[in-house]
Short mmCIF file of C-alpha atoms in Angstrom, two decimals:
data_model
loop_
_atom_site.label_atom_id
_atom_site.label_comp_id
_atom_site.label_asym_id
_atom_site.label_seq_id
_atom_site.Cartn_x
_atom_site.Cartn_y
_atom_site.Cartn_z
CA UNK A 1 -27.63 -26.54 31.99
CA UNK A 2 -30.48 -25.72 29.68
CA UNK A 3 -29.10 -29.43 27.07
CA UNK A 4 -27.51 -26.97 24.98
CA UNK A 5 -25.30 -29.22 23.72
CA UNK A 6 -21.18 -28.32 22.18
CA UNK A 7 -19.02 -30.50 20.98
CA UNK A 8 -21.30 -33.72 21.64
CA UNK A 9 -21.40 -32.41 25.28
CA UNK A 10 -23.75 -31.38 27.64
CA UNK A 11 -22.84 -28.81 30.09
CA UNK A 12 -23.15 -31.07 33.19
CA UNK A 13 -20.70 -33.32 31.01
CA UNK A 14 -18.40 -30.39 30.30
CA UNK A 15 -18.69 -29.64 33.79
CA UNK A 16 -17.63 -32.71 34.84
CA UNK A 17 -14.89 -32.99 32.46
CA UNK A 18 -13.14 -30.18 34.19
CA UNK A 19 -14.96 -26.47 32.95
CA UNK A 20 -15.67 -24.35 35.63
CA UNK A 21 -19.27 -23.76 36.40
CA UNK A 22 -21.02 -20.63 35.52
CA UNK A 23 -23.53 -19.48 38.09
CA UNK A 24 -25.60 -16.70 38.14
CA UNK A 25 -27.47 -14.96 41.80
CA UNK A 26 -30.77 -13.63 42.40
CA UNK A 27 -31.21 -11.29 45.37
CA UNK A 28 -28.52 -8.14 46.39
CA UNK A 29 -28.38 -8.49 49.90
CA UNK A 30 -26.02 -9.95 52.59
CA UNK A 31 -27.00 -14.03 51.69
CA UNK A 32 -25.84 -12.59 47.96
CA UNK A 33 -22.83 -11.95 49.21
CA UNK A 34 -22.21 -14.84 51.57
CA UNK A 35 -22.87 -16.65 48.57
CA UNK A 36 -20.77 -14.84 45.69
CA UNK A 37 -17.53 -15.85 48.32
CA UNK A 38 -18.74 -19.38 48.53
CA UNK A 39 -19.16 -19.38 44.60
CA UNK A 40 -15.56 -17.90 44.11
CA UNK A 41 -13.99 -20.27 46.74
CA UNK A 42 -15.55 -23.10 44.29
CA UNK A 43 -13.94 -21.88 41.87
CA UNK A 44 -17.22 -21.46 39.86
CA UNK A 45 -17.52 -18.28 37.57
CA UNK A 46 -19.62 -15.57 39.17
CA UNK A 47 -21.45 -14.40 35.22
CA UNK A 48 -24.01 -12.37 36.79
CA UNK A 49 -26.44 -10.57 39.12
CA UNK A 50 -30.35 -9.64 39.55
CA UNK A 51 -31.91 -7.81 42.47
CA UNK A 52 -34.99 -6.42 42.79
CA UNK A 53 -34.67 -3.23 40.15
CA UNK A 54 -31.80 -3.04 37.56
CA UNK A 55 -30.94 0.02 39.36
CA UNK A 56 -30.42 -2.37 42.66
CA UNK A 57 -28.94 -5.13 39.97
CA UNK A 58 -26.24 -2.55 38.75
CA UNK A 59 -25.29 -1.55 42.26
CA UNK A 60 -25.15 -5.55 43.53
CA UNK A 61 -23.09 -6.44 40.63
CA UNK A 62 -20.57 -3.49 41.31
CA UNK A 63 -20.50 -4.06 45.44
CA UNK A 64 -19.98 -7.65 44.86
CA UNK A 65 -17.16 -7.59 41.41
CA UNK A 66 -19.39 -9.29 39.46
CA UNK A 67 -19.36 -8.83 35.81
CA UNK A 68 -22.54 -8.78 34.35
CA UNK A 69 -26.17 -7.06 36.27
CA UNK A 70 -29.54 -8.71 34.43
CA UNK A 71 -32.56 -6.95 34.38
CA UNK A 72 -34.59 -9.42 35.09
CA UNK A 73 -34.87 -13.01 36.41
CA UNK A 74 -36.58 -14.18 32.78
CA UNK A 75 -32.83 -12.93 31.45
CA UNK A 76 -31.42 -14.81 33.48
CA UNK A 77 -33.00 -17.89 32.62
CA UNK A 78 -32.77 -17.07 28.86
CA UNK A 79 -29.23 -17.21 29.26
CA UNK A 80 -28.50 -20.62 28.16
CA UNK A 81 -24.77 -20.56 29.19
CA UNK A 82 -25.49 -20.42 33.41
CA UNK A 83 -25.47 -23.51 35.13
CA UNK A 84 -26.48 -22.76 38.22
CA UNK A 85 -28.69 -20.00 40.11
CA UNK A 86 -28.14 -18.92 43.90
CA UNK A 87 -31.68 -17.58 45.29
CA UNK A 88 -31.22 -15.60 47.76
CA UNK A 89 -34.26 -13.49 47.91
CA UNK A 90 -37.30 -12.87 50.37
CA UNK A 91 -38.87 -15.81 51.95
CA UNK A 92 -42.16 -15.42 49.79
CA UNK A 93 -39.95 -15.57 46.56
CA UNK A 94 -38.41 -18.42 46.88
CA UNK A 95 -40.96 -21.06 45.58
CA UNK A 96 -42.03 -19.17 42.51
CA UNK A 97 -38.23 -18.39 41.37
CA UNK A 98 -36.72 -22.08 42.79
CA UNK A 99 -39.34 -23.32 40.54
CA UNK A 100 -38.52 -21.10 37.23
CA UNK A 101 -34.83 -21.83 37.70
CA UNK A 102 -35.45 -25.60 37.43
CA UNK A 103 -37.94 -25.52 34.69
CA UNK A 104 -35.53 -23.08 32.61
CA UNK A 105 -33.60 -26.84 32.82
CA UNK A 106 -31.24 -24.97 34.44
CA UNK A 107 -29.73 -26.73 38.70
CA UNK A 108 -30.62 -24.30 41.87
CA UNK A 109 -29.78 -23.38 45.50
CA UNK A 110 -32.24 -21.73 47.28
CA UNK A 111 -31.80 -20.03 50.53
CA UNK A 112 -34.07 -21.61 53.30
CA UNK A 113 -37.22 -21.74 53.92
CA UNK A 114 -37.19 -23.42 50.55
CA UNK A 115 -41.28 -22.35 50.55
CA UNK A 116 -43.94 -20.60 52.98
CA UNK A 117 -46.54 -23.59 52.61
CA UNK A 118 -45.71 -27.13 52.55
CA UNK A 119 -47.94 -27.29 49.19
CA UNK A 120 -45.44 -25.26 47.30
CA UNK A 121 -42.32 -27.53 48.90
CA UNK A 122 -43.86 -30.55 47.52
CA UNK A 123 -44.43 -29.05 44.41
CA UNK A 124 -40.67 -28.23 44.12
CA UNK A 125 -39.59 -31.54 45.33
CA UNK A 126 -41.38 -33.02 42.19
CA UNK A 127 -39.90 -30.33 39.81
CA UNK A 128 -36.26 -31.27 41.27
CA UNK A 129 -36.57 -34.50 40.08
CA UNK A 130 -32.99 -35.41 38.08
CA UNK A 131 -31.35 -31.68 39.19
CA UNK A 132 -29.68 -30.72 41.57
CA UNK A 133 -31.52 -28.17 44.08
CA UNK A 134 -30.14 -28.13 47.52
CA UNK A 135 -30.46 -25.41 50.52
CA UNK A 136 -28.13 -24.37 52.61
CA UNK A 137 -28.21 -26.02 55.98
CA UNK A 138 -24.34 -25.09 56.36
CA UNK A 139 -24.51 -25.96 59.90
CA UNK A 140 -24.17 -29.36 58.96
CA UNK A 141 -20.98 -28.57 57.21
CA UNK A 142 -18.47 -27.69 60.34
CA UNK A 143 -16.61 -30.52 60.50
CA UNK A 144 -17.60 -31.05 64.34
CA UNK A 145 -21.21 -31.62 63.33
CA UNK A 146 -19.60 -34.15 61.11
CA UNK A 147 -17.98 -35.95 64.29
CA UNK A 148 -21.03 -35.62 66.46
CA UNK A 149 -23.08 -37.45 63.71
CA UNK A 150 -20.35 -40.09 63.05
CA UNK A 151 -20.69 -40.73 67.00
CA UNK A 152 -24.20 -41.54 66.49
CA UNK A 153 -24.93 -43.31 63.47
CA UNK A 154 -21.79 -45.71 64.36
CA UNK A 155 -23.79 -46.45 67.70
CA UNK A 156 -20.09 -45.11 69.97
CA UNK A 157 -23.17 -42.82 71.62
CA UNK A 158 -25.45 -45.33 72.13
CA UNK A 159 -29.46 -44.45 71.82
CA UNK A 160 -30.96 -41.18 71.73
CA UNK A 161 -32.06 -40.30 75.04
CA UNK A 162 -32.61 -36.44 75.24
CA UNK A 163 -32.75 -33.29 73.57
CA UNK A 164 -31.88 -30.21 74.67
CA UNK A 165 -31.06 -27.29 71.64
CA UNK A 166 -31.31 -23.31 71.45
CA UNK A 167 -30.51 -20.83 68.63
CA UNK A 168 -30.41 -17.15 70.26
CA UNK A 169 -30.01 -14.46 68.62
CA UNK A 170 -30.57 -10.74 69.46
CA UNK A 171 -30.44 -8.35 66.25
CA UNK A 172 -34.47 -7.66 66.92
CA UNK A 173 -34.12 -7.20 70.54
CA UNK A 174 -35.47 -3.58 70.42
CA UNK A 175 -38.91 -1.87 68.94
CA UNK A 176 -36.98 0.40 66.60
CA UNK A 177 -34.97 -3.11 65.30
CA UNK A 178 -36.72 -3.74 61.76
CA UNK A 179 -36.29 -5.92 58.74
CA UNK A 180 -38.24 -7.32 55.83
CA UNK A 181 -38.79 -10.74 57.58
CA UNK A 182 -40.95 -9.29 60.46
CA UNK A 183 -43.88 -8.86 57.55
CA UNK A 184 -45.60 -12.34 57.14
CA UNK A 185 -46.31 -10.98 53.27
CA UNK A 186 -42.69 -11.29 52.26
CA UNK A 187 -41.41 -13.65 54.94
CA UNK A 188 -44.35 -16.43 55.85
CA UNK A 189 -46.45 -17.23 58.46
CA UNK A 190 -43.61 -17.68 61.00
CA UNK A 191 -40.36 -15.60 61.19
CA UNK A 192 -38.01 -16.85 63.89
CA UNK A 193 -38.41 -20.28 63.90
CA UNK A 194 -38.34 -20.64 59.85
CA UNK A 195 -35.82 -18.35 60.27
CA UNK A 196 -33.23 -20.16 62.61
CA UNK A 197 -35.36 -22.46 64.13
CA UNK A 198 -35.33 -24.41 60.79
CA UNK A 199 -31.58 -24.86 61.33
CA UNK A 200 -31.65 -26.22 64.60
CA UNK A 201 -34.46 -29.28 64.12
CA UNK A 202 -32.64 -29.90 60.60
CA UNK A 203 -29.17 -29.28 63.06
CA UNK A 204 -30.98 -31.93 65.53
CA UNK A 205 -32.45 -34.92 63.02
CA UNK A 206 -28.60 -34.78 61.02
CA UNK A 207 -26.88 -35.61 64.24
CA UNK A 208 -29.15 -37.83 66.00
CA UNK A 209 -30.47 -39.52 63.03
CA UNK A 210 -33.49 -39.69 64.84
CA UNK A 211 -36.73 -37.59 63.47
CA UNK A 212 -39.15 -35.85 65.15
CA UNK A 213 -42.54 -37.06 65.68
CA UNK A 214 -44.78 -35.24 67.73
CA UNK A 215 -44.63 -31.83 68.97
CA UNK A 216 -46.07 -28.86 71.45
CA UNK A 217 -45.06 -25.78 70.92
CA UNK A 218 -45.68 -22.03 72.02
CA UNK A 219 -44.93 -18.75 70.58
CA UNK A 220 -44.61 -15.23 71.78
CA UNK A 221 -44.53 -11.70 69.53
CA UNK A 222 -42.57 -9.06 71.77
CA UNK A 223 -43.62 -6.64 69.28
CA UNK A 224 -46.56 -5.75 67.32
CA UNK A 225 -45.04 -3.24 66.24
CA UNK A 226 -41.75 -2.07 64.76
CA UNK A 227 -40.46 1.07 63.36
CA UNK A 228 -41.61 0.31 59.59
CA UNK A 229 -44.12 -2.52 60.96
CA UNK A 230 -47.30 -2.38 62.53
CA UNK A 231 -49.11 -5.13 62.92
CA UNK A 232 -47.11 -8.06 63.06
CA UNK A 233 -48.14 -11.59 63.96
CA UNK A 234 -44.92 -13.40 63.29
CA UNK A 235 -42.92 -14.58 66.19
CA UNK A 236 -39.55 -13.60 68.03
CA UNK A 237 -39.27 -16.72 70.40
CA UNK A 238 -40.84 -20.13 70.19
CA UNK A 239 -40.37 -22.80 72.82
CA UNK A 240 -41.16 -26.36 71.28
CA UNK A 241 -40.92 -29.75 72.96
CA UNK A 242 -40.17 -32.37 70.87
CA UNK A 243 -40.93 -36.54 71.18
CA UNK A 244 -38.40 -38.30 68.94
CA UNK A 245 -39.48 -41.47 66.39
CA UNK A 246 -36.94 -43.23 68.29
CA UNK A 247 -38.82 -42.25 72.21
CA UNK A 248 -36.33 -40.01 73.12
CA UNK A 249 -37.70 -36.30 74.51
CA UNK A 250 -36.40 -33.35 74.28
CA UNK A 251 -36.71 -29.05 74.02
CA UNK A 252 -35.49 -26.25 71.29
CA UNK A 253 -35.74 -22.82 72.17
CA UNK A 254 -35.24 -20.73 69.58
CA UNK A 255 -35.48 -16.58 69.85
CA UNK A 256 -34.56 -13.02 68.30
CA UNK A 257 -34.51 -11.51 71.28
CA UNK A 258 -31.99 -12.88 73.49
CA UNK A 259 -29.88 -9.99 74.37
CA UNK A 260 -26.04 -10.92 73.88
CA UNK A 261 -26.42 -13.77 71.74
CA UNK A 262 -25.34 -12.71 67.79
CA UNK A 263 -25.59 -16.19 66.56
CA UNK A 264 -25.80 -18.95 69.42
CA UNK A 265 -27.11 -22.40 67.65
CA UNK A 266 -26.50 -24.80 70.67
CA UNK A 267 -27.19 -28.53 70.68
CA UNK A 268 -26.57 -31.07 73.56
CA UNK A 269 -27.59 -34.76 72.67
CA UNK A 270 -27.85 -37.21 75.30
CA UNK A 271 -26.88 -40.84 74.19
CA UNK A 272 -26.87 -43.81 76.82
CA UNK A 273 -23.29 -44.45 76.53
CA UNK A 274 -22.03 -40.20 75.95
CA UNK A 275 -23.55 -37.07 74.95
CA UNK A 276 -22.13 -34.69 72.36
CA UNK A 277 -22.30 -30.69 72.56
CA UNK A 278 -21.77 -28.27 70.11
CA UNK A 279 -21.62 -24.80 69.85
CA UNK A 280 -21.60 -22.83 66.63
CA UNK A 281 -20.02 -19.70 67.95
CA UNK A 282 -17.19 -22.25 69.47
CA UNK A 283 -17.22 -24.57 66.54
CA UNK A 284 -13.32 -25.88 67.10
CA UNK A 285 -14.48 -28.10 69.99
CA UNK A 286 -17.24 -30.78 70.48
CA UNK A 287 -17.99 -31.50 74.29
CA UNK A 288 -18.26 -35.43 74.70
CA UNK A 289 -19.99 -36.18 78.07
CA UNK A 290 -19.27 -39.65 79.48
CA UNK A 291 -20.21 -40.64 83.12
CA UNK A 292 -16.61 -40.82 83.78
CA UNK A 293 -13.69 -38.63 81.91
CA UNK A 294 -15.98 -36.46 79.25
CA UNK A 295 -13.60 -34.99 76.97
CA UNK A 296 -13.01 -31.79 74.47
CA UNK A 297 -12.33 -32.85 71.02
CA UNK A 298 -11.00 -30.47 68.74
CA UNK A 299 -11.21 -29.43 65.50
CA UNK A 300 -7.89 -31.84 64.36
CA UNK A 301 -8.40 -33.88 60.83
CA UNK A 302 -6.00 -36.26 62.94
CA UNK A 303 -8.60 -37.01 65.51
CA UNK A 304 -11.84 -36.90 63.30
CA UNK A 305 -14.11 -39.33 61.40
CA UNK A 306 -13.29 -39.63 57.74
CA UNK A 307 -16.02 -37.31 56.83
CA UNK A 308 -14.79 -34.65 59.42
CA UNK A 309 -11.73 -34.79 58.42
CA UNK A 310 -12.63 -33.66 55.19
CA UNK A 311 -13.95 -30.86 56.22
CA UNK A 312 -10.92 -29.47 57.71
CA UNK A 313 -9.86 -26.78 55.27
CA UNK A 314 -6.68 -25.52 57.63
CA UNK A 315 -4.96 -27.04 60.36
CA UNK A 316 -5.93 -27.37 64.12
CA UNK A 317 -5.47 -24.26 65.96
CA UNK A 318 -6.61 -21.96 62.67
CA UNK A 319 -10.04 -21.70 63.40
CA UNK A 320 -12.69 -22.46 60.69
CA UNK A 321 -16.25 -20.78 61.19
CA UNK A 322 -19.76 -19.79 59.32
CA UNK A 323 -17.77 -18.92 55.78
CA UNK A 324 -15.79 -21.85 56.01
CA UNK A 325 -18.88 -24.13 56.47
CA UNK A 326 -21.01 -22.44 53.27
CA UNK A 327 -18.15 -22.73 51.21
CA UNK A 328 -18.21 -26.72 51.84
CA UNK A 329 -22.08 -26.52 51.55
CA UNK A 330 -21.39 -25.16 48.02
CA UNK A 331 -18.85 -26.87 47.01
CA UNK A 332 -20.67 -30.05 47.61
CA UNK A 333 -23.50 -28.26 45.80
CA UNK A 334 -20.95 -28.37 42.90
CA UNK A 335 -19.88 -31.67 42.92
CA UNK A 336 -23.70 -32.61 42.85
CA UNK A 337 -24.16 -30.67 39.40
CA UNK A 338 -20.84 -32.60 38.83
CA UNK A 339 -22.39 -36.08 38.95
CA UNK A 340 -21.12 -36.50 43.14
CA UNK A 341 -22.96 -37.88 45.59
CA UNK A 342 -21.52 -35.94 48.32
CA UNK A 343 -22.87 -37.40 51.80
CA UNK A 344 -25.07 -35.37 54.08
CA UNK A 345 -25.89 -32.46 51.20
CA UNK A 346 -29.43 -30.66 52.03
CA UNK A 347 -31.43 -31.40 49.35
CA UNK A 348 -35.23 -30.10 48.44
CA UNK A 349 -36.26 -32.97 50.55
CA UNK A 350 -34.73 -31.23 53.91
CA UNK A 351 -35.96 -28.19 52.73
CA UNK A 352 -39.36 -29.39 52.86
CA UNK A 353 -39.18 -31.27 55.73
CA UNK A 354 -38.48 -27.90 57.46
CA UNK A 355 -40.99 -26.14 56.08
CA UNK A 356 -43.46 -29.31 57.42
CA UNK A 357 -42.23 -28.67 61.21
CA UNK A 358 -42.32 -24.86 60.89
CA UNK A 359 -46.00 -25.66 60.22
CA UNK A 360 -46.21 -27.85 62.94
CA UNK A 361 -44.85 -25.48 65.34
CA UNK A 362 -46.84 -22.58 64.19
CA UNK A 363 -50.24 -24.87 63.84
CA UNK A 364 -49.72 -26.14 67.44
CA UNK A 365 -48.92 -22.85 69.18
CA UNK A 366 -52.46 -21.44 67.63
CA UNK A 367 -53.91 -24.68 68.71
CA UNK A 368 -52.59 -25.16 71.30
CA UNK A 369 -52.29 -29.17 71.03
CA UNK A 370 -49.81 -31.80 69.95
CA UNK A 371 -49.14 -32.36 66.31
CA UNK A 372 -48.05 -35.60 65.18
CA UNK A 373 -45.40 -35.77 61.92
CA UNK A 374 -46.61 -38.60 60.55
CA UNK A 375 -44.57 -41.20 59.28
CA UNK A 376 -43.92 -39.89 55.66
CA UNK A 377 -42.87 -36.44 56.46
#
């Protein structure tokens, strides 16, 4: 995608005249390979790998059957004949590589959050301009998100009333439990919620179609220290109540140290007519709450809004989950470097709009007052 051009072609013409897209990964660890299955599933051709050393490149490239290890991200971006490059490093990386990839001409996805400051989103937003560069916010692609959303925005739900939304998790329940993230140097200011909090608001304002306006939030650090960490000031839990554009209140809860809960992003949406209830760990059925004769809707492309039903990769009763929904989120990714305009994709501008509430919640819990969005956020 550099405007090398063959034949009197572009790539992004070739692309869209059928080619398969060459794409290229920057990072080794488990988002790598989440992404290397969504590439393949695509159909996209997987030409190569960096990670952090070309030891670490050579070893990523091998785990993950993919032909080629760089040495660097610079070769990478020499290489005129990749299309597109997965980021899928630390947090504090992503900015200064999101914003190489694009000016080496060449489209991006970058793992969320897109940036650490809100200075260095809007500075990618501008350098997007005419690319593609999304970030994943797959949640939005299980197709009972879809459904909840069509509810909404066709007014069946009625106005926004309430909010209430969690994302649990427990994988740093314990002192001795450690990662990269923990470390504000490589992962930002705030850890949990820019880690899966970022979903859930993004999760929240895609449904309702209503945005958040003002907020309160507090925050609590379980552990200063860890077993490779001492020090740390980013958060495992923050509690955040939220006052919609639209009037409507509501709460999101969002933690690393629920015990039991691997992966729980919750949402329940109060409309005056119904409210809707998902579930990502039970993603085949959406709860519909009506004052008389709520309902469970399954996952059947029978059943669903057009854009649902889309979705649906296998037929009711084969459950879909977390792969299933990245592999749409790229796909759509695709299509977008293909000249698509594939509804509801997570562009740069979602990407910064999460990094502007993370912000929010993080400058309110040290403040300890409301922050308002704004009304161009």
């Amino acid at each position: 995608m550099s405007g090398t051009e063959s034949g009197g072609l572009s790539r992004r013409d070739e692309s869209t005249a059928g080619s398969r897209l060459r794409v290229a990964i920057v990072g080794g660890g488990f988002m790598a390979e989440v992404h290397s299955r969504a590439a393949r599933a695509a159909r996209a051709e997987l030409a190569g790998i960096v990670s952090s050393t070309p030891e670490r490149s050579v070893a990523a490239a091998e785990r993950l059957g993919i032909g080629r290890a760089y040495g660097s991200l610079e070769e990478v971006l020499g290489d005129d004949s990749i299309d597109v490059v997965h980021v899928t490093t630390p947090n504090a990386l992503h900015a200064s590589q999101a914003a190489a990839v694009l000016a080496s001409g060449k489209d991006v996805v970058c793992e969320k959050p897109l940036a650490t400051s809100v200075a260095d989103g809007e500075s990618l937003v501008a350098a997007a301009a005419g690319r593609t560069a999304t970030v994943p916010f797959v949640y939005r692609f299980h197709p009972l998100v879809r459904e909840a959303r069509a509810r909404f925005a066709s007014g069946a739900a009625g106005q926004v009333l309430t909010v209430n939304a969690s994302y649990l998790q427990d994988w740093l329940l314990a002192a001795g439990d450690d990662n990269w993230r923990v470390d504000a140097e490589q992962g930002g200011r705030s850890r949990a919620f820019a880690d899966i909090g970022s979903h859930l608001v993004d999760l929240v304002e895609f449904v309702s179609g209503d945005r958040v306006a003002r907020l309160s939030a507090k925050k609590r650090t379980v552990f200063a220290e860890r077993a490779a960490h001492a020090g740390i000031t980013t958060e495992d839990a923050a509690a955040v109540v939220i006052e919609t554009e639209s009037g409507a209140i509501g709460t999101l809860l969002v933690s690393q140290v629920a015990p039991g809960r691997k992966n729980r992003l919750w949402l329940e949406i109060a409309g005056s007519t119904e409210s809707v209830a998902f579930d990502q760990e039970q993603p085949e059925t959406l709860w519909i709450g009506r004052r008389a004769g709520s309902l469970l809707v399954p996952r059947d492309a029978d059943q669903l809004s057009a854009d649902a039903a889309r979705l649906c990769v296998v037929p009711s009763g084969h459950p879909q989950g977390y792969q299933d929904a990245f592999n749409a989120f790229v796909a759509d990714s695709y299509a977008a470097v293909a000249g698509q305009s594939p509804d509801g994709l997570p562009r740069f501008e979602d990407g910064l709009r999460a990094v502007r509430i993370t912000d929010a919640v993080i400058d309110s819990a040290e403040s300890g007052t409301w922050i308002e969005m704004g009304t161009t956020e």
